[in-house]
Coordinates of C-alpha atoms in Angstrom, one line a residue:
Chain A
M1 CA 94.1 19.3 203.3
R2 CA 97.5 21.0 203.1
L3 CA 97.7 20.1 199.5
F4 CA 94.4 21.5 198.5
P5 CA 95.2 25.2 198.6
L6 CA 98.6 24.5 196.9
F7 CA 96.9 22.5 194.1
S8 CA 94.3 25.2 193.6
L9 CA 96.9 27.9 193.4
C10 CA 98.8 25.9 190.9
L11 CA 95.7 25.5 188.7
L12 CA 94.8 29.2 189.0
V13 CA 98.3 30.2 187.9
M14 CA 98.4 27.7 185.1
F15 CA 95.1 28.6 183.5
T16 CA 95.2 32.4 183.9
G17 CA 96.1 33.5 180.4
C18 CA 97.7 36.7 179.4
K19 CA 96.7 39.0 176.5
K20 CA 98.7 41.7 174.9
S21 CA 97.4 45.2 174.4
E22 CA 95.5 46.3 171.4
M23 CA 97.7 48.0 168.7
D24 CA 97.4 51.5 167.5
R25 CA 95.8 51.4 164.0
S26 CA 95.1 55.1 163.7
G27 CA 97.8 55.8 161.0
F28 CA 97.1 52.9 158.8
E29 CA 94.7 54.5 156.3
R30 CA 96.8 57.5 155.6
A31 CA 100.0 55.4 155.3
V32 CA 98.4 53.2 152.8
T33 CA 97.6 56.1 150.5
V34 CA 101.3 56.7 150.2
A35 CA 101.8 53.1 149.0
G36 CA 99.3 53.9 146.3
G37 CA 102.0 56.0 144.6
V38 CA 104.2 53.0 144.0
T39 CA 104.7 52.4 140.3
T40 CA 105.1 48.7 140.0
D41 CA 106.5 48.8 136.4
S42 CA 109.7 50.5 137.5
I43 CA 110.7 48.0 140.2
M44 CA 112.0 45.0 138.1
P45 CA 114.0 47.3 135.8
W46 CA 116.0 48.4 138.8
V47 CA 116.7 44.7 139.6
E48 CA 117.8 44.1 136.0
R49 CA 120.1 47.2 135.9
L50 CA 121.8 46.1 139.2
V51 CA 122.4 42.6 137.8
A52 CA 123.7 44.0 134.6
V53 CA 126.2 46.4 136.1
R54 CA 127.5 43.7 138.5
A55 CA 128.3 41.5 135.6
G56 CA 131.0 43.9 134.5
D57 CA 132.2 44.8 138.0
S58 CA 135.5 43.7 139.6
P59 CA 135.2 41.5 142.7
V60 CA 135.9 42.9 146.2
D61 CA 139.2 41.8 147.7
N62 CA 138.2 38.8 149.7
T63 CA 141.4 38.5 151.8
G64 CA 140.4 36.9 155.1
F65 CA 137.1 35.5 153.7
S66 CA 137.8 32.1 152.2
P67 CA 135.2 30.9 149.7
G68 CA 132.9 28.2 151.0
H69 CA 129.6 26.5 150.5
L70 CA 127.0 29.2 149.7
F71 CA 129.7 31.7 150.5
P72 CA 131.4 32.5 147.1
S73 CA 133.5 35.3 148.6
D74 CA 135.6 35.6 145.4
H75 CA 132.5 36.7 143.5
L76 CA 131.3 39.6 145.6
T77 CA 130.9 43.0 143.8
R78 CA 129.8 46.4 145.0
N79 CA 131.5 49.3 143.2
A80 CA 129.1 49.4 140.2
S81 CA 126.2 49.1 142.6
V82 CA 127.4 52.0 144.7
G83 CA 127.5 54.2 141.6
L84 CA 124.1 53.0 140.3
V85 CA 122.3 53.5 143.6
A86 CA 123.8 56.9 144.2
H87 CA 122.9 58.0 140.7
A88 CA 119.3 56.7 141.2
F89 CA 118.8 58.8 144.3
E90 CA 120.3 61.8 142.6
S91 CA 117.9 61.4 139.7
M92 CA 115.0 61.5 142.1
G93 CA 116.2 64.8 143.5
Y94 CA 117.9 63.5 146.6
D95 CA 121.4 64.6 147.7
A96 CA 123.0 61.2 147.8
D97 CA 126.0 60.9 150.1
T98 CA 128.5 58.0 150.0
V99 CA 129.7 57.5 153.6
V100 CA 133.1 55.6 153.5
L101 CA 133.8 53.7 156.7
G102 CA 137.0 51.8 157.3
E103 CA 140.1 51.8 155.2
G104 CA 141.8 49.6 152.6
P105 CA 140.3 47.2 150.1
Q106 CA 137.5 46.3 152.5
A107 CA 136.4 49.9 153.3
A108 CA 132.6 50.1 153.3
Y109 CA 130.8 52.5 150.9
N110 CA 127.3 53.1 152.3
V111 CA 125.1 55.2 150.1
V112 CA 122.8 57.5 152.1
A113 CA 119.9 59.7 151.0
E114 CA 117.4 61.6 153.2
W115 CA 113.9 63.0 152.9
R116 CA 113.8 65.5 155.7
G117 CA 111.0 65.5 158.2
T118 CA 108.9 68.6 158.6
T119 CA 108.0 68.8 162.3
R120 CA 110.4 66.3 164.0
P121 CA 113.4 66.2 161.6
D122 CA 115.8 65.0 164.3
E123 CA 113.9 61.8 164.6
V124 CA 114.9 59.4 161.8
V125 CA 113.3 56.4 160.3
L126 CA 116.1 54.3 158.7
V127 CA 115.3 52.2 155.6
G128 CA 118.2 49.8 154.7
S129 CA 119.1 47.3 152.1
H130 CA 122.6 46.1 151.2
L131 CA 124.0 46.8 147.8
D132 CA 126.9 44.3 147.6
A133 CA 126.0 40.9 146.0
F134 CA 127.4 37.6 145.1
Y135 CA 127.2 37.1 141.3
G136 CA 124.1 38.9 139.8
G137 CA 122.2 39.0 143.1
A138 CA 118.8 39.5 141.7
D139 CA 117.0 38.5 144.9
D140 CA 120.0 39.0 147.2
N141 CA 119.8 41.9 147.2
G142 CA 118.8 43.6 144.0
S143 CA 115.1 43.0 145.0
A144 CA 115.4 45.0 148.2
V145 CA 117.5 47.8 146.7
A146 CA 114.8 48.1 144.0
A147 CA 112.0 48.1 146.5
M148 CA 113.9 50.8 148.5
L149 CA 114.5 53.0 145.4
E150 CA 110.8 52.8 144.4
A151 CA 109.7 53.6 147.9
A152 CA 112.2 56.6 147.9
R153 CA 110.5 57.8 144.7
A154 CA 107.0 57.4 146.1
V155 CA 107.5 59.1 149.4
R156 CA 108.8 62.3 147.7
K157 CA 105.2 63.2 146.8
H158 CA 104.5 63.5 150.6
H159 CA 105.7 65.2 153.7
F160 CA 106.4 63.4 157.0
A161 CA 107.0 64.4 160.6
R162 CA 110.2 62.4 160.8
T163 CA 113.2 62.3 158.5
I164 CA 113.4 59.2 156.3
R165 CA 117.0 58.0 155.8
F166 CA 117.5 55.5 153.0
I167 CA 120.8 53.6 153.2
S168 CA 122.3 51.0 150.9
F169 CA 124.8 49.3 153.2
D170 CA 128.0 47.8 151.8
L171 CA 129.7 44.5 152.6
E172 CA 126.7 42.8 154.3
E173 CA 127.8 39.6 152.8
F174 CA 131.1 39.7 154.6
G175 CA 129.4 40.0 158.0
S176 CA 127.3 43.2 157.9
I177 CA 130.4 45.3 157.8
G178 CA 128.9 48.4 156.4
S179 CA 126.0 48.6 158.9
T180 CA 128.1 47.6 161.8
R181 CA 130.6 50.3 161.2
Y182 CA 127.7 52.7 160.6
V183 CA 126.2 52.0 164.0
Q184 CA 129.5 51.9 165.8
A185 CA 130.5 55.3 164.3
G186 CA 127.5 56.8 166.0
Y187 CA 125.4 57.6 162.8
A188 CA 122.4 55.7 164.2
G189 CA 122.0 57.7 167.3
D190 CA 119.1 59.6 165.9
V191 CA 117.3 56.5 164.5
K192 CA 113.9 56.0 166.2
A193 CA 112.8 53.1 164.0
A194 CA 114.2 51.1 161.2
I195 CA 113.2 48.8 158.3
V196 CA 115.9 46.6 156.9
M197 CA 115.4 44.3 153.9
D198 CA 117.4 41.4 152.5
L199 CA 115.9 39.3 149.7
V200 CA 112.3 40.3 149.1
G201 CA 111.5 39.1 145.6
Y202 CA 111.4 35.3 145.5
A203 CA 108.1 33.5 146.0
S204 CA 106.7 30.1 145.2
H205 CA 103.2 28.7 145.4
E206 CA 104.3 25.1 145.4
P207 CA 103.7 23.0 148.6
G208 CA 107.0 22.3 150.3
S209 CA 108.7 25.4 148.9
Q210 CA 109.3 27.0 152.3
K211 CA 111.6 25.2 154.7
D212 CA 111.5 25.7 158.5
V213 CA 114.1 28.1 159.7
M214 CA 116.5 26.2 162.1
G215 CA 113.8 24.7 164.3
I216 CA 111.3 27.5 163.8
R217 CA 108.3 26.3 162.0
M218 CA 107.2 28.1 158.8
P219 CA 104.2 27.7 156.6
D220 CA 104.7 25.1 153.9
V221 CA 104.2 27.4 150.9
G222 CA 106.7 30.1 150.3
D223 CA 104.4 32.9 149.2
F224 CA 104.7 35.3 152.0
L225 CA 107.1 38.0 153.2
L226 CA 108.5 37.6 156.7
V227 CA 108.3 40.6 159.0
L228 CA 110.7 39.9 161.9
G229 CA 110.9 41.9 165.0
N230 CA 112.3 41.6 168.6
D231 CA 111.0 42.9 171.9
D232 CA 112.0 46.5 171.1
S233 CA 110.2 46.4 167.7
E234 CA 107.3 44.2 168.7
E235 CA 104.7 46.9 168.4
I236 CA 105.8 48.1 164.9
T237 CA 106.1 44.5 163.8
R238 CA 102.5 43.9 164.7
Q239 CA 101.4 47.2 163.0
I240 CA 103.3 46.6 159.8
T241 CA 101.9 43.0 159.6
A242 CA 98.4 44.0 160.3
M243 CA 98.4 47.0 157.9
G244 CA 100.0 45.0 155.0
N245 CA 97.6 42.1 155.3
S246 CA 94.4 44.0 156.1
Y247 CA 94.8 46.4 153.2
G248 CA 95.9 43.7 150.8
L249 CA 99.3 45.2 150.1
S250 CA 101.1 41.9 150.4
K251 CA 101.0 38.6 152.3
L252 CA 102.9 39.1 155.4
L253 CA 103.9 36.8 158.2
G254 CA 105.0 38.7 161.4
M255 CA 107.3 36.9 163.8
T256 CA 108.9 38.2 167.0
A257 CA 112.0 37.1 168.7
P258 CA 112.5 37.4 172.5
G259 CA 114.7 40.1 174.0
D260 CA 117.2 41.6 171.6
G261 CA 116.9 38.5 169.4
G262 CA 120.3 37.1 170.3
Y263 CA 119.2 33.8 171.6
F264 CA 120.1 30.3 170.3
L265 CA 117.1 29.7 168.0
S266 CA 116.3 33.3 167.2
E267 CA 119.9 33.9 166.0
A268 CA 118.5 32.7 162.7
F269 CA 116.6 36.0 162.5
M270 CA 119.7 38.1 162.8
R271 CA 121.5 37.4 159.5
S272 CA 121.5 40.9 158.1
D273 CA 122.1 44.6 158.6
H274 CA 119.5 45.0 161.4
A275 CA 121.5 42.8 163.8
L276 CA 123.5 45.7 165.3
L277 CA 120.4 47.8 165.5
W278 CA 118.7 45.1 167.6
Y279 CA 121.7 44.7 169.8
N280 CA 121.7 48.5 170.4
G281 CA 118.0 48.6 171.3
I282 CA 116.9 50.5 168.2
P283 CA 113.4 49.3 167.1
A284 CA 113.9 47.6 163.8
V285 CA 112.0 45.2 161.6
F286 CA 113.6 42.9 159.1
L287 CA 111.8 42.0 155.9
T288 CA 112.9 38.9 154.0
D289 CA 111.5 36.2 151.8
G290 CA 113.5 33.6 153.8
A291 CA 116.7 33.5 151.8
N292 CA 118.2 30.0 151.5
F293 CA 115.2 28.5 153.4
R294 CA 113.1 29.3 150.3
N295 CA 115.2 30.5 147.3
P296 CA 117.1 27.7 145.6
N297 CA 119.3 30.3 143.8
Y298 CA 120.6 31.8 147.0
H299 CA 124.3 32.9 146.6
L300 CA 124.5 31.1 143.2
P301 CA 125.0 32.4 139.7
S302 CA 121.4 31.4 139.0
D303 CA 120.1 34.3 141.2
L304 CA 118.8 36.1 138.2
P305 CA 115.8 38.5 137.5
A306 CA 113.8 35.8 135.7
T307 CA 113.6 33.7 138.9
L308 CA 111.8 36.5 140.8
D309 CA 108.1 37.0 141.2
P310 CA 107.4 40.6 140.0
S311 CA 103.9 40.8 141.5
F312 CA 105.3 39.5 144.9
L313 CA 108.1 42.1 144.8
A314 CA 105.6 44.9 143.9
G315 CA 103.3 44.0 146.7
N316 CA 106.2 43.9 149.1
T317 CA 107.3 47.3 147.9
R318 CA 103.8 48.7 148.6
A319 CA 103.9 47.2 152.1
L320 CA 107.4 48.7 152.6
T321 CA 106.2 52.1 151.5
A322 CA 103.2 52.1 153.7
A323 CA 105.4 51.0 156.6
I324 CA 107.7 53.9 156.0
A325 CA 104.8 56.3 155.9
L326 CA 103.4 54.9 159.1
L327 CA 106.7 55.1 161.0
A328 CA 107.7 58.5 159.6
E329 CA 104.1 59.8 160.2
V330 CA 102.9 61.1 156.9
Q331 CA 101.4 64.5 157.1
P332 CA 97.9 65.5 155.8
Chain B
M1 CA 73.8 26.3 202.2
R2 CA 73.7 23.4 204.7
T3 CA 74.2 20.9 201.8
L4 CA 77.2 22.9 200.6
L5 CA 78.8 23.0 204.0
L6 CA 78.2 19.3 204.3
L7 CA 79.9 18.6 201.0
L8 CA 82.8 20.8 201.9
F9 CA 83.2 18.9 205.2
L10 CA 83.0 15.6 203.5
S11 CA 85.5 16.5 200.8
G12 CA 87.9 17.9 203.3
S13 CA 87.6 14.8 205.5
M14 CA 88.2 12.6 202.5
A15 CA 91.3 14.6 201.4
A16 CA 92.7 14.5 204.9
A17 CA 92.2 10.8 205.1
A18 CA 93.7 10.3 201.7
Q19 CA 96.7 12.3 202.6
K20 CA 97.6 9.8 205.4
M21 CA 98.0 7.2 202.7
I22 CA 100.1 9.5 200.5
A23 CA 103.9 9.9 200.5
L24 CA 104.9 13.4 199.6
T25 CA 108.3 13.9 198.0
P26 CA 109.6 17.4 197.2
F27 CA 112.2 17.2 194.5
L28 CA 114.7 19.1 192.3
Q29 CA 115.3 18.3 188.7
Q30 CA 117.2 19.3 185.6
Y31 CA 114.8 20.2 182.8
G32 CA 115.0 20.5 179.1
I33 CA 112.3 21.2 176.5
Y34 CA 111.7 21.9 172.8
Y35 CA 108.2 23.2 172.0
S36 CA 107.3 23.9 168.4
S37 CA 103.9 24.9 166.9
D38 CA 102.7 27.0 164.0
R39 CA 102.6 30.0 166.4
V40 CA 105.1 29.4 169.1
T41 CA 108.7 28.1 169.3
S42 CA 110.2 27.7 172.7
D43 CA 113.2 25.7 174.0
G44 CA 115.8 25.6 176.6
L45 CA 117.6 23.9 179.5
G46 CA 117.0 24.7 183.1
V47 CA 116.1 23.6 186.6
G48 CA 112.8 22.9 188.3
V49 CA 111.3 22.1 191.7
G50 CA 108.1 20.1 192.4
I51 CA 106.3 17.8 194.6
H52 CA 105.5 14.2 193.9
A53 CA 102.6 12.5 195.7
L54 CA 102.5 8.7 195.8
H55 CA 99.4 6.8 197.0
K56 CA 99.8 3.3 198.5
T57 CA 98.1 1.9 195.4
G58 CA 100.8 3.2 193.2
V59 CA 98.8 6.0 191.8
A60 CA 101.0 9.0 191.6
G61 CA 100.6 12.7 191.0
Q62 CA 103.2 15.4 190.4
M63 CA 103.3 19.2 190.2
D64 CA 106.5 21.0 189.1
V65 CA 107.7 24.4 188.0
N66 CA 110.7 24.7 185.8
L67 CA 112.8 27.7 184.7
F68 CA 114.5 27.3 181.4
W69 CA 116.7 29.4 179.2
G70 CA 117.4 29.0 175.5
C71 CA 115.0 31.3 173.8
G72 CA 114.7 34.0 176.4
N73 CA 113.6 33.3 180.0
A74 CA 110.6 31.0 180.3
V75 CA 108.7 28.9 182.8
S76 CA 107.0 25.5 182.5
T77 CA 104.3 24.6 185.0
R78 CA 103.4 21.0 184.8
L79 CA 100.8 18.7 186.3
A80 CA 101.0 14.9 185.9
L81 CA 98.9 11.9 187.0
G82 CA 99.9 8.3 186.5
Y83 CA 101.1 5.1 188.0
Q84 CA 104.4 4.1 189.5
R85 CA 105.6 0.6 190.1
K86 CA 106.1 -0.5 193.7
G87 CA 109.5 -1.6 195.1
R88 CA 113.0 -0.3 194.7
W89 CA 113.0 0.1 190.9
T90 CA 109.9 2.2 190.5
P91 CA 109.4 3.1 186.8
G92 CA 106.2 5.0 186.0
A93 CA 104.1 6.5 183.3
Y94 CA 102.1 9.7 183.5
A95 CA 99.6 11.8 181.7
T96 CA 100.8 15.3 181.7
M97 CA 99.5 18.9 181.1
N98 CA 102.3 21.4 180.5
L99 CA 101.9 25.1 180.3
L100 CA 104.6 27.4 179.1
W101 CA 105.0 31.0 180.1
G102 CA 107.5 33.7 179.3
Q103 CA 109.7 34.6 176.4
R104 CA 109.5 32.7 173.1
I105 CA 109.5 33.1 169.4
E106 CA 106.0 34.1 168.3
A107 CA 104.3 34.0 164.9
L108 CA 101.6 36.7 164.6
D109 CA 98.3 36.1 162.9
A110 CA 97.4 38.1 159.8
E111 CA 96.0 40.9 162.0
G112 CA 99.2 41.1 163.9
N113 CA 98.0 39.5 167.0
P114 CA 100.4 37.3 169.0
P115 CA 99.5 33.8 170.1
A116 CA 97.8 33.3 173.5
M117 CA 99.9 32.9 176.6
P118 CA 100.4 30.3 177.9
A119 CA 101.3 27.8 175.2
W120 CA 100.3 24.3 176.3
A121 CA 100.7 20.6 175.5
A122 CA 99.0 17.5 176.8
G123 CA 100.9 14.3 176.6
I124 CA 102.7 11.5 178.4
R125 CA 105.9 11.1 180.4
V126 CA 107.8 8.0 181.3
T127 CA 110.3 7.6 184.1
P128 CA 112.0 4.3 183.3
L129 CA 115.0 4.8 185.5
K130 CA 113.5 5.8 188.8
F131 CA 114.6 4.2 192.0
S132 CA 112.9 4.8 195.4
T133 CA 113.4 4.1 199.0
P134 CA 111.1 5.1 201.9
H135 CA 113.3 8.2 202.2
G136 CA 113.2 9.5 198.7
F137 CA 114.0 8.8 195.1
V138 CA 116.5 9.3 192.3
S139 CA 115.4 9.3 188.7
A140 CA 117.3 9.5 185.4
L141 CA 116.3 10.2 181.9
E142 CA 112.6 11.1 182.3
I143 CA 111.2 11.6 178.8
G144 CA 108.0 13.4 177.8
A145 CA 106.1 14.1 174.7
G146 CA 103.0 16.1 174.1
L147 CA 100.7 17.7 171.6
G148 CA 99.0 21.1 171.7
P149 CA 97.2 23.8 169.7
S150 CA 98.4 24.9 166.3
K151 CA 100.0 21.5 165.7
A152 CA 102.2 21.9 168.7
V153 CA 104.7 19.2 169.5
S154 CA 106.5 19.2 172.8
L155 CA 109.5 17.1 173.7
E156 CA 110.9 17.1 177.3
V157 CA 113.7 15.5 179.1
S158 CA 115.0 15.5 182.6
I159 CA 118.5 14.0 182.8
L160 CA 118.3 13.7 186.6
S161 CA 115.8 14.4 189.4
A162 CA 116.0 13.6 193.1
G163 CA 113.7 14.1 196.0
I164 CA 113.4 13.5 199.8
T165 CA 110.2 11.9 201.2
F166 CA 108.6 13.5 204.3

């Protein structure tokens, strides 16, 4: 008889399921209207311009970073991209600022532009994408820079409670140097939420085109954008995923890592500029097409505009813009 | 009401009688798991405690709770029912139900909803290197495999477990 209560308690504990709270969908409709201002025709030309200027650019000094498999450190450029991105922001009416962090040949040149919030300007929504690239870097990371630039253009037709800060980080490919220095220098202290992108333009509808990510199972067909969050960003990961899918902006797959994300398996989710935001407890989501787990041109000379899916990139740009509008709280 | 009381009395009496023929062995074990489904990924190494019940006929049951770390902090609660060979070398085979709680990597559905907690898998476990005496047991390399919802596959291993019989 002594076993009976113990057994019953065990069964009760085992079969009592947990359910997470309902998410707040109240801002979805208004945020999606901002995405309606995205002009899809202007996105791919940004990618093509970035690839073109990189072709004539000088490589970054790669001292300390020996070339290796899928790491062609002697083919990383950034100078021309810094100029192009800064000029693009200026042409939209932003005051673009190039924040130089560090010294010497591997100083990081982060390009920053802000759309100031109206009622809570001290609260910042950071939107990041790195501008350095191996070879032409159409997907990595011209696609994300192009999406960011188009979103920056679209949001200027609206006002938001929070400030939107667009940043093109430098030297991500050498270990997220630009974003790490940016956070360590204290520039992210006012960031309340962040969206960081790295490769958002490659899709395939072929079965088997998407590989699992280091033990984490993925759908077989690589036709979706990953929206990755951690414990701190779980709520906004759920919101961005739900909004993008339910309004048909793009096909999104949301995934969340436990804790700050820095565990054995979930380390695979931390391969970009959001890593230090996660480590510092800043709610950040990471948008990616899966990099080398989908795109066969990853870090190769063949990462060219013709390999991208323009409609996929356009949809992702709309999803990004709506997410920015949601997090920054677009005003009526 | 009278019938219900009678049934309760009978089931209690049967349980008490059955317990006299059952050897109870609390045990400690090392625990490792990799669980992968379309919605949940969980893995880790850890430790567990449980109780093993062995009937004279060789029918055996086991309940254990295991803490494991690898993808956050997680808990496995496991029930098993099977058969164990008699003698000193006592290999066994069990049908198992394993429920996983705690932190894990989650894939949301299209509406942003996370998968249900707990994740679970039903399967089998074999204990090929288990050695028993009237006072307890030592078991090495217990291996389990299971299937669950969303095409879940669960693989488990206990390098070593040991218990003392009361």
